[in-house]
Coordinates of C-alpha atoms in Angstrom, one line a residue:
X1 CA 17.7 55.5 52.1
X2 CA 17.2 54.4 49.0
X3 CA 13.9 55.0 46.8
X4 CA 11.7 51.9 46.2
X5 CA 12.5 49.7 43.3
X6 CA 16.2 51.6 43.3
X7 CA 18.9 48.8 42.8
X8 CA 22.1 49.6 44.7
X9 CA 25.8 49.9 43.0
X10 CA 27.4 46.7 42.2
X11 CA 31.1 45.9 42.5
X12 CA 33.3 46.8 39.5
X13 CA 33.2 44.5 36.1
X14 CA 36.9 44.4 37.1
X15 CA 36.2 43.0 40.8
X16 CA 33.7 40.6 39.6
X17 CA 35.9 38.7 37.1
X18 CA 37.5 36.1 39.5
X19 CA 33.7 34.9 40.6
X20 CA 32.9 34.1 37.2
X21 CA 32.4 30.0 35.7
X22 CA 35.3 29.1 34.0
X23 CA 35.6 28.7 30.5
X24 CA 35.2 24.6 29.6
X25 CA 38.5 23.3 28.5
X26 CA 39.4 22.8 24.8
X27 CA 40.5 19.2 25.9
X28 CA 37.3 18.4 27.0
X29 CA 36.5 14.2 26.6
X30 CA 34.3 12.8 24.1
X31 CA 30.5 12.9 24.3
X32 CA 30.2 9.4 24.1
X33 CA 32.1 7.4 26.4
X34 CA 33.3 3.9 26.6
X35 CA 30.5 1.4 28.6
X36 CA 32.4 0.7 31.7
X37 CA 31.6 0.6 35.5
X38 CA 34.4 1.9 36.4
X39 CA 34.3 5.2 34.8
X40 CA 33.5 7.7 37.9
X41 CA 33.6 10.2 35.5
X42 CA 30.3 9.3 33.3
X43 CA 27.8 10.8 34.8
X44 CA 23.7 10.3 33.5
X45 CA 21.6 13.8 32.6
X46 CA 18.7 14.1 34.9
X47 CA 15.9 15.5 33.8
X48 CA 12.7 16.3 35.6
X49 CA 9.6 14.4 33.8
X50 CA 5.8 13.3 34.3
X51 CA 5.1 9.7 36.1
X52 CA 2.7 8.1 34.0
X53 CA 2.2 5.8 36.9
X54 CA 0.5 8.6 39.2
X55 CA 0.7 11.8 37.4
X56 CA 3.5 13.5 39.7
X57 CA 7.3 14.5 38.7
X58 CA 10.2 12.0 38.4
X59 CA 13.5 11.9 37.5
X60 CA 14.6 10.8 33.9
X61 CA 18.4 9.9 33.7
X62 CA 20.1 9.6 30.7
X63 CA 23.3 8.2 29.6
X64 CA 25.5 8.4 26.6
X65 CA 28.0 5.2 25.9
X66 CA 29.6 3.2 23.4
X67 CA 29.6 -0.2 23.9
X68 CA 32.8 -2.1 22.6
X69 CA 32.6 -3.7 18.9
X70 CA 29.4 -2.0 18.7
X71 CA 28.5 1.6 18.5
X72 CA 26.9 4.8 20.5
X73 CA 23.7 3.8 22.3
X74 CA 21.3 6.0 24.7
X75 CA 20.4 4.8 28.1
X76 CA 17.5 6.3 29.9
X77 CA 16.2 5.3 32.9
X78 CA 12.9 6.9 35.0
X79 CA 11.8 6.5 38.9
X80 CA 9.2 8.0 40.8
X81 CA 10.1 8.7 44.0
X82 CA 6.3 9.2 45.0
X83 CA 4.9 5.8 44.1
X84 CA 8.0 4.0 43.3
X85 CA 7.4 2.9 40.1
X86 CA 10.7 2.8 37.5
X87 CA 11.2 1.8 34.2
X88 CA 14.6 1.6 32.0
X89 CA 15.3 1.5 28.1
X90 CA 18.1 2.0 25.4
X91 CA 17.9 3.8 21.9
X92 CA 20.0 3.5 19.4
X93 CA 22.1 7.1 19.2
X94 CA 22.8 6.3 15.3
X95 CA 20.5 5.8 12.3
X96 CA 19.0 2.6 11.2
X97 CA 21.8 0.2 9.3
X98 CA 21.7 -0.2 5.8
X99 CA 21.2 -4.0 6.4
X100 CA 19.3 -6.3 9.2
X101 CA 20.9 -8.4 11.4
X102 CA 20.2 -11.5 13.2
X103 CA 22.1 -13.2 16.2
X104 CA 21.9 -16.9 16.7
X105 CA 23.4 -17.7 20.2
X106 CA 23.9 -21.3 21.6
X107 CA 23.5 -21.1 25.5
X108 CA 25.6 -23.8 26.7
X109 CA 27.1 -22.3 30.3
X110 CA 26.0 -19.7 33.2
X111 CA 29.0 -17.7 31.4
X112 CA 26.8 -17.5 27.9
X113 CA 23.6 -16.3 30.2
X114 CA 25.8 -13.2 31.7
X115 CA 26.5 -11.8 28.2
X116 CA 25.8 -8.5 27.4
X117 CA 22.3 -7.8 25.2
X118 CA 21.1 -4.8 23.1
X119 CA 17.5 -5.3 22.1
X120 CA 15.9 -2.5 20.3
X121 CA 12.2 -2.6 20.2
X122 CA 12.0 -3.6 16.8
X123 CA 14.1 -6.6 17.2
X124 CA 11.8 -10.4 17.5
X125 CA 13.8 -12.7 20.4
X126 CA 12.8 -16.2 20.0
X127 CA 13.5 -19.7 21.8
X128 CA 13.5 -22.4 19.2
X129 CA 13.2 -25.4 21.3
X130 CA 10.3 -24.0 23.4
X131 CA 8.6 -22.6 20.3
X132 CA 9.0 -19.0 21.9
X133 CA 8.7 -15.7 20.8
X134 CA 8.4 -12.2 21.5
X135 CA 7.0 -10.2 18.8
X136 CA 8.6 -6.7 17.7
X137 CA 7.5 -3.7 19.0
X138 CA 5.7 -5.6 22.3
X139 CA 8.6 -4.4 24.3
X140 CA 10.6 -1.8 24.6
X141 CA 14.4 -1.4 23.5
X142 CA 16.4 -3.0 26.6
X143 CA 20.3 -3.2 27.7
X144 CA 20.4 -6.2 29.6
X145 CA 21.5 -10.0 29.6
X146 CA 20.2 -12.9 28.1
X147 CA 19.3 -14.1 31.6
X148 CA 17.8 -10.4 32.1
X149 CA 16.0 -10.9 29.0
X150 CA 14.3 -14.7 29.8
X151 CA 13.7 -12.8 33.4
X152 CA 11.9 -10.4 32.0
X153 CA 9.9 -12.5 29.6
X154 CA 8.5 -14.9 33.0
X155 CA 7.4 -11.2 34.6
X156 CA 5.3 -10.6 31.5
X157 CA 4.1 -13.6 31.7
X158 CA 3.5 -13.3 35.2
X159 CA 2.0 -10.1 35.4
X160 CA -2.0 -11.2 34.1
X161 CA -2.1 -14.8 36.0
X162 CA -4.4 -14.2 38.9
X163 CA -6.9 -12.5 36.1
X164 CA -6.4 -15.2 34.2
X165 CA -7.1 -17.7 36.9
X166 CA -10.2 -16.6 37.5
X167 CA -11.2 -15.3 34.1
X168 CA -9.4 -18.4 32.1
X169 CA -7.8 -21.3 34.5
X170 CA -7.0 -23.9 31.7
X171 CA -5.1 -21.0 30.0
X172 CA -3.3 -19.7 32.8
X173 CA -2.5 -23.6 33.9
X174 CA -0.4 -23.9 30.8
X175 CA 1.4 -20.3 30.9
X176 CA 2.1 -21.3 34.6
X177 CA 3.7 -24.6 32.9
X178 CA 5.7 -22.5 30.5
X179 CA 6.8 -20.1 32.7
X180 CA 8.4 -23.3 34.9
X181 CA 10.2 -24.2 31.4
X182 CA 11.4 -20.5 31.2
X183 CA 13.1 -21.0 34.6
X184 CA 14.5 -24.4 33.7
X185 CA 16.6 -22.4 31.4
X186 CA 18.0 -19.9 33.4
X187 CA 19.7 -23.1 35.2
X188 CA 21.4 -24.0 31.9
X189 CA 20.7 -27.8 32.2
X190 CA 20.9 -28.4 28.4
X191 CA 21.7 -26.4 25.7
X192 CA 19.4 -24.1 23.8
X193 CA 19.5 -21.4 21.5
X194 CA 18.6 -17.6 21.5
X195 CA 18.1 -16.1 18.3
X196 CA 17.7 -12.3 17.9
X197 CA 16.1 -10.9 14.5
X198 CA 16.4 -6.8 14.0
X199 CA 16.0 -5.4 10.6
X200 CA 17.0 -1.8 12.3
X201 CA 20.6 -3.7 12.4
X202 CA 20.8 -2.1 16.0
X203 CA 20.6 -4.9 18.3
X204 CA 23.6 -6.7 19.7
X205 CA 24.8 -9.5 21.7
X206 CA 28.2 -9.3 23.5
X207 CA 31.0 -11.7 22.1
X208 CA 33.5 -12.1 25.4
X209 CA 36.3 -13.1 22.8
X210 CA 36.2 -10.5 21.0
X211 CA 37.7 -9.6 18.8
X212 CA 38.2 -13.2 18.0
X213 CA 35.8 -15.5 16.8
X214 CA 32.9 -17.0 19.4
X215 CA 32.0 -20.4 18.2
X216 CA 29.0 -20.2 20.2
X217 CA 27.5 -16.8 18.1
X218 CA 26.4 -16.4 14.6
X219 CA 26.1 -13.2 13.1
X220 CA 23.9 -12.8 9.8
X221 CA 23.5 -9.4 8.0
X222 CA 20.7 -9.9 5.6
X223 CA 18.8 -7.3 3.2
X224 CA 15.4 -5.8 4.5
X225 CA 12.4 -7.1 2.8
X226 CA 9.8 -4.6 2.2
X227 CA 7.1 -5.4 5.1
X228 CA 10.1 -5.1 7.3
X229 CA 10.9 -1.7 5.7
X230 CA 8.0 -0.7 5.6
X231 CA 7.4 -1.7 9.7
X232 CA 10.8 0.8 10.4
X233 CA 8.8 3.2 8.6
X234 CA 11.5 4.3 6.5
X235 CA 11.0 4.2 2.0
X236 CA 12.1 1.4 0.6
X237 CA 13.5 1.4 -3.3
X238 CA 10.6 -0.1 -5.1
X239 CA 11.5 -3.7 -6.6
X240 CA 12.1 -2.8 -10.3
X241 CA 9.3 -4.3 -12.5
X242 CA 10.4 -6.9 -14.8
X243 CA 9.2 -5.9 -18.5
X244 CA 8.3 -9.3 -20.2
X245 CA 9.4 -10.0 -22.9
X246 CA 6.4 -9.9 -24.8
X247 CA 4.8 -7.0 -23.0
X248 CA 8.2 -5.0 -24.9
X249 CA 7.1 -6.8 -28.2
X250 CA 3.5 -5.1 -28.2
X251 CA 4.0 -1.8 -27.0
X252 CA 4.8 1.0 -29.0
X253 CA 7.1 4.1 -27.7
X254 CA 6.7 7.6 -28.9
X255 CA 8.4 10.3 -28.8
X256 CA 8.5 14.3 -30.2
X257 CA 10.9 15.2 -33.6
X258 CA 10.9 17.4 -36.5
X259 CA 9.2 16.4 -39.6
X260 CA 12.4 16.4 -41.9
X261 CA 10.4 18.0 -44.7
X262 CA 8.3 20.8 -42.8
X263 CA 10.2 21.1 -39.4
X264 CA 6.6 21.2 -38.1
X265 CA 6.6 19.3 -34.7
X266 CA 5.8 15.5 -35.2
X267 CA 5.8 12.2 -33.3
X268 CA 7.8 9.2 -34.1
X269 CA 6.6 5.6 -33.4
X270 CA 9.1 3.1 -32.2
X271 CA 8.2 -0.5 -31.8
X272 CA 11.1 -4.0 -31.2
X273 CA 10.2 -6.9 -33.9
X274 CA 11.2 -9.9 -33.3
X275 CA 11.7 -11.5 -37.2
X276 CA 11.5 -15.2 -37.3
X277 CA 14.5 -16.7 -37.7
X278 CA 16.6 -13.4 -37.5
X279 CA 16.8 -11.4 -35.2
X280 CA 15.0 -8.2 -33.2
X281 CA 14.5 -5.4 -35.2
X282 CA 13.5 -1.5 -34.4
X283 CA 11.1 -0.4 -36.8
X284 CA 10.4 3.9 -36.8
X285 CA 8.1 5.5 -38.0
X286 CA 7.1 9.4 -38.8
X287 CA 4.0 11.2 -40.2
X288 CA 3.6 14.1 -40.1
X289 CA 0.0 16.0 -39.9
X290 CA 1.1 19.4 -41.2
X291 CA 2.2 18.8 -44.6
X292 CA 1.6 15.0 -44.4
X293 CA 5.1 13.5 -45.0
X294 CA 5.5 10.0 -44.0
X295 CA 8.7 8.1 -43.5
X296 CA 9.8 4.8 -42.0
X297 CA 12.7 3.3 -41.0
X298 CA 14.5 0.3 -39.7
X299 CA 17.3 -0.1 -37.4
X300 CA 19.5 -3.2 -36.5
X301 CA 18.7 -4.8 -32.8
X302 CA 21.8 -6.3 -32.4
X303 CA 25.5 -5.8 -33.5
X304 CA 27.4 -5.5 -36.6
X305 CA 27.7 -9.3 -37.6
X306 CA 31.5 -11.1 -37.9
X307 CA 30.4 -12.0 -42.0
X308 CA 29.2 -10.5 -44.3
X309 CA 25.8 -11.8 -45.5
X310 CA 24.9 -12.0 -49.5
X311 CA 21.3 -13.0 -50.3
X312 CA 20.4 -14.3 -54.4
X313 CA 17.0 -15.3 -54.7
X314 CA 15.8 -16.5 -58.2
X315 CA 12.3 -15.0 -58.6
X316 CA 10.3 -17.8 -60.3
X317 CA 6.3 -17.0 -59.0
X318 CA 4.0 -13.9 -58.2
X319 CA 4.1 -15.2 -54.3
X320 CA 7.9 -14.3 -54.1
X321 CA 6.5 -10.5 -54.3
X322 CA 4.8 -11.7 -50.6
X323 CA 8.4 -12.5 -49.0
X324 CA 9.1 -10.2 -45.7
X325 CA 12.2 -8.1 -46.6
X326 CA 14.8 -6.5 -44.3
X327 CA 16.9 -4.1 -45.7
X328 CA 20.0 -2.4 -43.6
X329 CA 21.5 1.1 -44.5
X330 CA 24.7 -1.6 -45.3
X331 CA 22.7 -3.6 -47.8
X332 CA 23.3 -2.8 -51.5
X333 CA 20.6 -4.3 -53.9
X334 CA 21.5 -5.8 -57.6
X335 CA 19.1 -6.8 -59.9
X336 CA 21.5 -8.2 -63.1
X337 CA 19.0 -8.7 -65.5
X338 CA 18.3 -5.4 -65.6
X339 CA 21.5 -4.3 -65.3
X340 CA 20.6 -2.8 -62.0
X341 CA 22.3 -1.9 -58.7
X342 CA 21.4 0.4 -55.7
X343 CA 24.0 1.3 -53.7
X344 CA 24.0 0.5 -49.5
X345 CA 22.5 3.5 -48.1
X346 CA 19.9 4.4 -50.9
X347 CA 16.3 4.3 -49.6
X348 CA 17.9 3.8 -45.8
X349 CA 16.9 1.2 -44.0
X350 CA 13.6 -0.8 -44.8
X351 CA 11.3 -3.5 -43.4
X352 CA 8.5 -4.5 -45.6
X353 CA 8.4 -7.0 -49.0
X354 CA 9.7 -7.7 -51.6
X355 CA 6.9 -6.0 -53.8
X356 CA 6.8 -2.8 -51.6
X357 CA 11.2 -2.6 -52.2
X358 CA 10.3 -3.2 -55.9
X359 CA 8.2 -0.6 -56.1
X360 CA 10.0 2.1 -53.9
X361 CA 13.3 1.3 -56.7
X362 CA 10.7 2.0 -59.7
X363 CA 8.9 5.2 -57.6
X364 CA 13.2 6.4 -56.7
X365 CA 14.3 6.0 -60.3
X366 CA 11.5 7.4 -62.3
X367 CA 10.6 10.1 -60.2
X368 CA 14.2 11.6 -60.3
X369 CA 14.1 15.4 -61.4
X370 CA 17.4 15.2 -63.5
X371 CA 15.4 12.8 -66.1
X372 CA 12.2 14.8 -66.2
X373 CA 11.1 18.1 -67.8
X374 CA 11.5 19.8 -71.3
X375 CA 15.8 19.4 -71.1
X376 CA 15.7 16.0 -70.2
X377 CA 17.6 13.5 -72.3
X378 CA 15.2 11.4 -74.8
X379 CA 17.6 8.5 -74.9
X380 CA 18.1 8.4 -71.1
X381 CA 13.9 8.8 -70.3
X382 CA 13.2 5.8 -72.9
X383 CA 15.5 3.7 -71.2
X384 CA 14.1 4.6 -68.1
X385 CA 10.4 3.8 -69.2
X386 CA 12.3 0.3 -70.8
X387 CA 13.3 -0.2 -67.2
X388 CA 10.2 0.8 -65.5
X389 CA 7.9 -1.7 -68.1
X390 CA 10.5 -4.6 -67.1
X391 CA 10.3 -4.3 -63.6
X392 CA 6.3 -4.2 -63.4
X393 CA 6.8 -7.4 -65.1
X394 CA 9.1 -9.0 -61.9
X395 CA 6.5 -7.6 -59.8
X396 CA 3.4 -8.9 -61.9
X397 CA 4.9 -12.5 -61.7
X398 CA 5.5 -12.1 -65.7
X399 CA 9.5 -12.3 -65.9
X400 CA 12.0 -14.1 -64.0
X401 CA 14.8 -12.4 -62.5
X402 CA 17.7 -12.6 -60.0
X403 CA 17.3 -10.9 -57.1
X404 CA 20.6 -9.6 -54.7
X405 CA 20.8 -8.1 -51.4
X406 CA 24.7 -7.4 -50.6
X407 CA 24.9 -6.7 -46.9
X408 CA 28.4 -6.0 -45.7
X409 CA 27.2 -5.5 -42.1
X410 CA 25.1 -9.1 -42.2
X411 CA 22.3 -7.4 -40.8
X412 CA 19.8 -7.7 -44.1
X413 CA 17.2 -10.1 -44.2
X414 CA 15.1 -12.0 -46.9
X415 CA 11.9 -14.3 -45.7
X416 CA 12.7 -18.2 -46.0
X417 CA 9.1 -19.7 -47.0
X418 CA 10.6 -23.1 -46.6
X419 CA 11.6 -22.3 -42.9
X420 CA 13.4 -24.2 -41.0
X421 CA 14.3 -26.2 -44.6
X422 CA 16.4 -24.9 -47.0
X423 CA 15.1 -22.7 -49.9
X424 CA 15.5 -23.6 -53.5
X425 CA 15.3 -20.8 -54.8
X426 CA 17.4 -19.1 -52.3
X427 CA 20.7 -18.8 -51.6
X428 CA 22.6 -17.5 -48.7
X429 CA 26.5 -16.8 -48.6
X430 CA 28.5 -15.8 -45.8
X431 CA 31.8 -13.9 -46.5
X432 CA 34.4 -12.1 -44.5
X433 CA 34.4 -8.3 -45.4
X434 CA 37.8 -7.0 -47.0
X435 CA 39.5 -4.0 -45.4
X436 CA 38.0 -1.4 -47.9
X437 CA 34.6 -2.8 -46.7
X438 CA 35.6 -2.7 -42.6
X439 CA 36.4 0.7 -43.0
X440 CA 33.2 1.8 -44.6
X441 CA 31.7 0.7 -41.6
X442 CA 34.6 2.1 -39.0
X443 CA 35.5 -1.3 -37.9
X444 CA 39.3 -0.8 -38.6
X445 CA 39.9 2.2 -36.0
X446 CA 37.4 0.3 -33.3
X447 CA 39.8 -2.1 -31.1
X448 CA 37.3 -4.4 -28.4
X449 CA 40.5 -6.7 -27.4
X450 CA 42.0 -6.9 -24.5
X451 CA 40.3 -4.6 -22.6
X452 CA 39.7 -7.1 -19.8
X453 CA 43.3 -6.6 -18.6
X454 CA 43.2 -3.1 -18.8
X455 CA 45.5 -2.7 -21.7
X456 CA 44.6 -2.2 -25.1
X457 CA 46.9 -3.9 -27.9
X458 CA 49.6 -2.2 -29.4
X459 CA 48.8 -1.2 -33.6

């Protein structure tokens, strides 16, 4: 005999082979079939699960399937063998479409009220000509017909009218009048129209003729708005803020550089201009708090212009000094009665007037190190006092001289006091560059036609 708790010898490993499950087939069918009733081979999961009804166990079944010209879609379906009560639902088995879709539906025959209906729970069902409508979320997802779903719209309805006669009887009079004009329509004796409205994109309505057109159905896809995002719970892209116009005019962007005389960590200010009667400008500016260098500069808003722009303007009065100036990097300056010229690129670019450019020539010229100190030239220092004396005389109002800007780029600019009239003593010329002058601002290598077709033109 044995001793207590002994296990007796089994059979062999090699004996108890033939008893054991067989291995599932690599051929083994898709996990989500086809919807069909005549598939005996799709059979529901069961699963054991509370009754919320009377707190005992019931059976949950669940079934995978694909309905045709739609997708996957879970089935579940619970009853209580103990008190009877059963309830059934769908899920969709996929993820919420990137776009919402709405069904319009024109019942006109029995044959339209036995089509097939996918109703998530976040889909709204309404009845246009009874001014009907059953709000998302107050039922749960269904897989049914639209007469299943007007059925089930008159047991709601049903389901509170003996409270309500008691409680409220002019209310429940009316529902009970409704509920009669619910039924009408399940006898089809005019037209009416079912309109379905999911922004999940999950809900469907069958189309017999598929995959033909139905006359009777009309699909809309349509882009969520933001409540209805934000009711699927999922994160919708905030709407991009429009930046006015003028909101972009008054602020001022930053950002971190080098000062280029110190290399000590700086900040440059960036502000958009609008200059009357020209164009947008981007003005910069740098100071620097370690050795306290300071530098501005301007930049062209726009593109490089098809002319060429030349500015003369006959200085005649102390107030021309006031006129707002826009000098490019392109714009050479020429002052002939002093025999004068500053080449494009000298000083950079510039926004400020004509007295402040004036005085930045006089500050560039005198202050250059080749003409100062013991081995300076004495000739070439006198003419540059000569020079100096002459121009605080243009800017002192004292002696009238021709002023030239010479941009080849068109993007220089010299205030018009008389604006929108003509100035007198102003004169603007426009002039197309030469081929010297297009390749000092690498237009000749830069091709822009033609591009459209894909093909770029042949040099």
């Amino acid at each position: 005999m044995a001793a207590s708790g002994a296990v007796e010898p089994g059979p062999p490993a090699a004996a108890a082979a033939p008893s054991a499950a067989p291995a599932r087939p690599s051929s083994a069918g898709p996990f989500f079939r086809p919807f069909s009733a005549d598939d005996e081979e799709q059979q529901p999961t069961e699963i054991e699960s509370l009754c919320m009804n009377c707190y005992r166990n019931g059976m949950t079944r669940l079934l995978l399937t694909r309905i045709p010209f739609f997708r996957e879609i879970i089935v579940s379906s619970f009853s209580c063998e103990h008190c009877g009560w059963n309830n059934t639902e769908i899920q969709s088995a996929g993820r919420i479409q990137d776009q919402g879709v709405r069904y319009t539906l024109t019942v006109r025959s029995q044959e339209d009220m036995n089509r097939e209906v996918v109703k998530t729970d976040c889909a709204t069902t309404r009845i246009p000509e009874l001014d009907f409508e059953i709000p998302a979320f107050s039922q749960k997802g269904s897989l049914t017909t639209v007469e299943g779903l007007i059925s089930r719209a008159i047991s709601g309805l049903e389901q509170d009218q003996p409270t309500r006669k008691v409680l409220e009887d002019t209310i429940a009079e009316r529902i009970d009048e409704f509920i009669v004009k619910l039924k009408e329509l399940k006898l089809v004796a005019s037209p009416f129209t079912l309109v379905i409205d999911d922004p999940s994109g999950n809900s469907f309505v069958e189309n017999p003729h598929a995959p033909q057109k139905d006359d009777a159905l009309v699909v809309t896809h349509y882009t969520r708005t933001l409540e209805q995002a934000e009711m699927l719970g999922i994160q919708a892209e905030a709407p991009e803020k429009k930046v006015e116009e003028e909101d972009l005019k008054n602020e001022v962007l930053q950002f971190n550089t080098n000062c280029p005389e110190c290399s000590a960590p700086a900040q440059t200010n960036m502000k958009v201009v609008q200059i009357p009667h020209f164009k947008e400008v981007i003005i910069m500016a740098t100071n620097c708090e370690s050795c306290g260098h300071r530098t501005n500069e301007v930049k062209s808003g726009g593109a490089v212009e098809p002319l060429g722009t030349k500015i003369t303007l006959h200085i005649t009065d102390p107030s021309d000094m006031t006129r707002d100036l826009l000098k490019s990097e392109t714009c050479s300056v020429e002052i002939p009665e002093l025999e004068f010229e500053l080449g494009m690129g000298v000083l950079g670019g510039k926004f400020t007037t004509l007295e402040g450019l004036l005085k930045d020539i006089r500050e560039l010229v005198t202050k250059n190190p080749f003409t100062l100190g013991d081995s300076s030239n004495p000739d070439r220092s006198e003419k540059l006092q000569a020079f100096s004396r002459k121009l605080d005389q243009i800017i002192a109002g004292k002696m009238k001289a021709h002023f030239i800007m010479n941009d080849v780029a068109g993007n220089s600019y010299l205030q018009n006091v008389y604006a929108p009239e003509d100035d007198p003593e102003m004169k603007v010329e426009r002039y197309k560059r030469t081929f010297d002058q297009n390749e000092e601002l690498g237009l000749n290598d830069m091709k822009t036609e033609g591009y459209e077709s894909g093909l770029a033109p042949q040099r």
